[in-house]
XYZ file of C-alpha atoms in Angstrom:
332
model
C 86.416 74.429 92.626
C 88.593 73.533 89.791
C 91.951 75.534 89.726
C 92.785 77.586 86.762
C 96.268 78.676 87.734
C 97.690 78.540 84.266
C 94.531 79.140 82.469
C 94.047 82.530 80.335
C 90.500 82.697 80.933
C 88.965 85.274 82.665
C 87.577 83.638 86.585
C 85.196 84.428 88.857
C 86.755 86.541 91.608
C 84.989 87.215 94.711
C 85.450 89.509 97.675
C 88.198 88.783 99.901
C 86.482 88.060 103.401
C 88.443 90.474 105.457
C 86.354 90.562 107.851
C 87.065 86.788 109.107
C 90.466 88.394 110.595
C 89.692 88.609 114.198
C 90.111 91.989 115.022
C 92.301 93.221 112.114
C 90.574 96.457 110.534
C 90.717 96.907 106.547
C 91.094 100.007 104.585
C 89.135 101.005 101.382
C 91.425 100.677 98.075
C 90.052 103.457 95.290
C 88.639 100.173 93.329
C 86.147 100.219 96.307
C 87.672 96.182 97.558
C 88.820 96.236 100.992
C 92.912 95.511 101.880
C 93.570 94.610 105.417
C 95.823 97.058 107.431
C 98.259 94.376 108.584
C 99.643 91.845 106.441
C 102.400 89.292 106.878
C 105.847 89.149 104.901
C 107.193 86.331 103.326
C 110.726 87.528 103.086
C 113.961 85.548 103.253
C 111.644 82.405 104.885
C 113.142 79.395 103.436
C 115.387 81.466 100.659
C 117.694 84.469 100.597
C 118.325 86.256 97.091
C 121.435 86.227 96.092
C 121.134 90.437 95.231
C 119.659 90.652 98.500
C 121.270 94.026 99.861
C 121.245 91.693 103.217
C 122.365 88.130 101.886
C 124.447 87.430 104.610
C 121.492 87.391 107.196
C 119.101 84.481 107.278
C 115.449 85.058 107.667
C 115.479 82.320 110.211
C 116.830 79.629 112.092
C 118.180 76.153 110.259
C 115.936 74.069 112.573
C 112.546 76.539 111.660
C 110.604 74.581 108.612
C 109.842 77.696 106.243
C 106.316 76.177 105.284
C 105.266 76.039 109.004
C 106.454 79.651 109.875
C 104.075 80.680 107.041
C 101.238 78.123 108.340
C 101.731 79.470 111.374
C 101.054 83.103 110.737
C 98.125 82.360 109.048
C 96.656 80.401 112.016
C 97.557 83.047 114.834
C 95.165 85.422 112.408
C 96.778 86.934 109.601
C 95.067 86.356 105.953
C 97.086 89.298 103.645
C 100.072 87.302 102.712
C 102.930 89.398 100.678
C 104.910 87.619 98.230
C 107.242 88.292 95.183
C 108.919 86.963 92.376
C 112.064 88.203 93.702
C 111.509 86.103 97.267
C 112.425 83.018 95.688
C 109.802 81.123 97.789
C 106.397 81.255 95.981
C 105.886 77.564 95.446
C 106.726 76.983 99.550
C 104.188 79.364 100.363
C 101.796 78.244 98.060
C 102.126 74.771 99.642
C 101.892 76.111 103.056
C 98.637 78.057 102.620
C 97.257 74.822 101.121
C 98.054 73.450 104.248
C 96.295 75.962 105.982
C 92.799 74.642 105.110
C 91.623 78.664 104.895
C 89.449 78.897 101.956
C 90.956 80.735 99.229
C 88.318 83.835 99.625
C 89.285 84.195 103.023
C 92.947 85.455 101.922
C 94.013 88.556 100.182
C 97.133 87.326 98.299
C 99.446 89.904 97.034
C 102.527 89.512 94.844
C 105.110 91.810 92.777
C 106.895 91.084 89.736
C 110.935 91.944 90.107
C 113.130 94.320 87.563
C 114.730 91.581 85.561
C 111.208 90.451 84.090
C 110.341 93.862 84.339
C 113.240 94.597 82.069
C 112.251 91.661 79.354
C 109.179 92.978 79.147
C 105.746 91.579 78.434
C 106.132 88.431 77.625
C 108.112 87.794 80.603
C 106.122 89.445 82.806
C 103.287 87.615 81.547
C 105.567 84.379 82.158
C 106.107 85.704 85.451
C 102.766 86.317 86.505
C 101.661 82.657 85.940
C 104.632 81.233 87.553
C 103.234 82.967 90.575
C 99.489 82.009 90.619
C 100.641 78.528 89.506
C 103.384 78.426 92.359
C 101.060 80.354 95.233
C 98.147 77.427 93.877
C 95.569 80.404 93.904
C 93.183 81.128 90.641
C 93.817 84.646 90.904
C 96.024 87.354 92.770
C 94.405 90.421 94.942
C 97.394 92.096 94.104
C 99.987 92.534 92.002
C 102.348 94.928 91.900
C 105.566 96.704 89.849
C 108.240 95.836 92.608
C 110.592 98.505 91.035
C 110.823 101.600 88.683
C 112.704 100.418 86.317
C 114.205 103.218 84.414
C 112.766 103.245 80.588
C 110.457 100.108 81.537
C 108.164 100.360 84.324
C 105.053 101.988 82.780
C 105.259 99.489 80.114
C 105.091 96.706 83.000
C 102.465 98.351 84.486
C 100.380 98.546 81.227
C 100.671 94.429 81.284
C 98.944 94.627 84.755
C 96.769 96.731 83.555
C 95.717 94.192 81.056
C 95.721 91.358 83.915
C 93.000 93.256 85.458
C 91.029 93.607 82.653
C 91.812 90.166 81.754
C 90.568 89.149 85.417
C 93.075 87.448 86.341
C 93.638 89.845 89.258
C 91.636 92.033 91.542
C 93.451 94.955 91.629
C 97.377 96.114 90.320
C 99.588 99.157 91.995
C 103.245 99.868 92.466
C 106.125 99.749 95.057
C 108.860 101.707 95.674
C 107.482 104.681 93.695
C 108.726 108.159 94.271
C 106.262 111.005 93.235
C 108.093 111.201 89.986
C 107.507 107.954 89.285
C 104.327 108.247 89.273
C 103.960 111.391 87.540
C 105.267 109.592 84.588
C 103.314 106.524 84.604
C 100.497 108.747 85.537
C 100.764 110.764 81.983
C 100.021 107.015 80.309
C 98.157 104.705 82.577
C 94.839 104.065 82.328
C 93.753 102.234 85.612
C 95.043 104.048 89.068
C 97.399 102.090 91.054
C 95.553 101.005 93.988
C 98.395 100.740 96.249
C 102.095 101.879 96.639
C 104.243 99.955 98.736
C 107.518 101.742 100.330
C 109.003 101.882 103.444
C 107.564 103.906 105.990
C 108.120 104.390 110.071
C 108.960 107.312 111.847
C 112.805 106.927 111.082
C 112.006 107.167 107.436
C 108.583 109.334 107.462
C 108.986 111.267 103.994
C 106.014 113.175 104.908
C 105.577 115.075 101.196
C 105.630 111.418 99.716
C 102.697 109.866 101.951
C 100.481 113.117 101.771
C 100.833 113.438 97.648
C 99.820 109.324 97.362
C 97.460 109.999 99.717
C 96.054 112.705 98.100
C 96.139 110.705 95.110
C 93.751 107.860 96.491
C 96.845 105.455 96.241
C 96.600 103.356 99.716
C 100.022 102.926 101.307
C 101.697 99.920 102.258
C 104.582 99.682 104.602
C 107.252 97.368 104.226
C 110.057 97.450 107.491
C 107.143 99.236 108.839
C 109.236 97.931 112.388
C 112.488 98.325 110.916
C 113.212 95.008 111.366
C 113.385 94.916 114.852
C 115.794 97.655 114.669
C 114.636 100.958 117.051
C 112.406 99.000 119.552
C 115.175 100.367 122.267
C 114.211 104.819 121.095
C 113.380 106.064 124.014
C 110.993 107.979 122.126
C 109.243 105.082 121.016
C 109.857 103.233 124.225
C 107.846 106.318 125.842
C 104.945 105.933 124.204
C 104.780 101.973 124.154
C 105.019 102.787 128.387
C 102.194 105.218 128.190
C 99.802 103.047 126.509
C 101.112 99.318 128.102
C 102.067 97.917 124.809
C 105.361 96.750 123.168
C 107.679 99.254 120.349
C 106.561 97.361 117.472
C 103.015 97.611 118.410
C 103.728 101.393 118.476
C 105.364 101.536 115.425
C 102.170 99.790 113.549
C 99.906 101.621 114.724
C 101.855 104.677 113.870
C 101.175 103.567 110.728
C 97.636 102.778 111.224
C 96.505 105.864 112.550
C 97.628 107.228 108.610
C 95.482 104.816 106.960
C 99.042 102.710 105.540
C 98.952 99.022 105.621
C 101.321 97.393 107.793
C 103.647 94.929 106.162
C 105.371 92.391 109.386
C 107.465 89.328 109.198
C 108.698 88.018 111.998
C 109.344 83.935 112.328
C 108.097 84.489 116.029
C 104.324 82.868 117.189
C 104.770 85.308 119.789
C 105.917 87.859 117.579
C 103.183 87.159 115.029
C 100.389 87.572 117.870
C 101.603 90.476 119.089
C 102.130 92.711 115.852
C 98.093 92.291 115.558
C 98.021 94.212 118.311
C 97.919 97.197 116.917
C 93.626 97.893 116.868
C 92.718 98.129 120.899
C 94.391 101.608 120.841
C 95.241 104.381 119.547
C 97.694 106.858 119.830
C 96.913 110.940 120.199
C 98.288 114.318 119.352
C 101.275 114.450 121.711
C 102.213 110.537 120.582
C 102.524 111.171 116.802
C 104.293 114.709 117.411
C 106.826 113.725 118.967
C 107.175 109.964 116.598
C 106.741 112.206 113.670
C 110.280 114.011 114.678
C 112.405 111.163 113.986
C 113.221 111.335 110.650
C 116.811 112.321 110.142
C 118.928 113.471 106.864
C 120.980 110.298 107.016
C 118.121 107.873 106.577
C 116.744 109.468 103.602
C 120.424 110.030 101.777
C 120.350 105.757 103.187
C 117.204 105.885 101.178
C 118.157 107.543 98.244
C 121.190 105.433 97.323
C 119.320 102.508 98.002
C 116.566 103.438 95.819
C 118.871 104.101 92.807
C 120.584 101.053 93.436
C 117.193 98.508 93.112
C 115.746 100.366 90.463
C 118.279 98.774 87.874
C 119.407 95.918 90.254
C 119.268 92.503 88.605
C 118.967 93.960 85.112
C 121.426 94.706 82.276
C 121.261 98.832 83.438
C 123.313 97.589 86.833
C 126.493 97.386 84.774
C 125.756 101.117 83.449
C 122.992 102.954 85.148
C 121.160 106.010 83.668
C 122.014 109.138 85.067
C 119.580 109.735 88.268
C 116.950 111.549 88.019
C 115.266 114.196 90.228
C 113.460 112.653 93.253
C 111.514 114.162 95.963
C 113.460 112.949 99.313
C 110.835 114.400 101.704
């Protein structure tokens, strides 16, 4: 079918066919589409950002073609691809799912639109929003999402989405990075739910009263660093349980998050990697398991979270150079 990347008009958009990823389970979003439970990131392959709060670290080796890591994933299994203005990279992987030869429908496709269009407001998000289908070569996103809260901003971002999805020009819109006060104040002026909230979540950073009030709010949770990159694999608590049930850290650590109903958000640059954070749906792990994962949590990560949050929600804008007072947020 013709593409209608830059087009206006609203398209056609049919179910994402979830179901074609071997093995991967899907979770119900409150707009009644299905989201697969593991999806893989397209972070710092083949471009760091220059704000990056890591942009010393390269996502991967100088010999690793950036377009074949992401052609790669796909092939070992994985169909929800995660992808944002702010990764620089949007026209690679657009080339390199072309490449793939999966159908469009087979792929859920997920994007988020970064504070400094966020800040400009609608017509740059609007801007934004068809740089990305154009650049990702796909007639419509499954997702799209506010990447930050900016201060004084966000709700009006998320009232462009809003209009995206009734323009059809995307299958469902949510937020990232939201605290619960964030939401409380889009929540007194949106009109349309978010269907997901995207924040980082693992049992060294489980805010608990965060992921029951989204949860209890019908907002599906996605986890980014959901393995911490790589960092943690050596707990012995975590090592204990990967032991007791024959599998690897990071296959604990997803399906941690799986057994909460949160997505799982991995990037690795590893086909051995890739194959073996799907492994996360042959078991499951019981009472004694999450107890003593659910313990982790200590004040130091979330004061590490809490600077870093106040830090991104004006990062890249003109607010960096004098940030509004901070607000209250719930830490927990």
């Amino acid at each position: 079918p013709p593409s209608v990347c830059g087009g206006s008009s609203r398209i056609a958009v049919p179910a994402p066919a979830v179901a074609a990823m071997a093995g991967v389970k899907s979770a119900k979003m409150n707009n009644g589409t299905d989201h697969p439970l593991i999806g893989f990131g397209t972070y710092k392959i083949g471009f760091v950002p220059a704000s990056s709060n890591t942009a010393d670290q390269p996502g991967h080796g100088a010999d690793q073609d950036p377009a074949d890591i992401i052609k790669e994933a796909i092939e070992v299994g994985y169909r929800y691809i995660d992808c944002a203005q702010f990764y620089g990279n949007e026209k690679m992987v657009g080339s390199a799912i072309k490449a793939s030869g999966v159908p469009r429908k087979d792929l859920f496709i997920a994007s988020k639109v970064w504070g400094d269009r966020i800040y400009e407001g609608e017509d740059a998000i609007r801007k934004q929003f068809e740089t990305t289908v154009s650049d990702l070569g796909c007639e419509y996103l499954d997702l799209y999402l506010v990447h930050w809260p900016v201060p004084g901003k966000h709700v009006a971002c998320y009232k462009v989405l809003e209009s995206l999805l009734e323009e059809g020009r995307v299958r469902a819109i949510g937020v990232s990075n939201y605290t619960i006060e964030d939401y409380q104040e889009l929540a007194k002026e949106m009109k349309v739910k978010p269907a997901v909230n995207q924040i980082e979540i693992n049992p060294f950073l489980y805010r608990a009263k965060t992921v029951a009030f989204f949860q209890a709010e019908g907002v599906l949770l996605q986890s980014y660093r959901a393995l911490r990159q790589g960092k943690g694999l050596d707990d012995p608590k975590v090592t204990a349980v990967a032991n007791k049930h024959g599998k690897t850290a990071a296959q604990v650590l997803g399906r941690w998050c799986v057994e909460r109903g949160i997505a799982v958000v991995a990037k690795t640059v590893k086909r051995e990697r890739m194959l073996e954070n799907l492994g996360i749906f042959d078991f499951s792990l019981d009472g004694e398991d999450l107890a003593s994962l659910d313990g982790m949590t200590t004040r130091e990560a979330v004061e590490e979270y809490r600077a870093l949050y106040f830090k991104c929600i004006v990062r890249d804008t003109p607010l960096e150079g004098s940030p509004p007072p901070h607000h209250p947020v719930t830490l927990d």
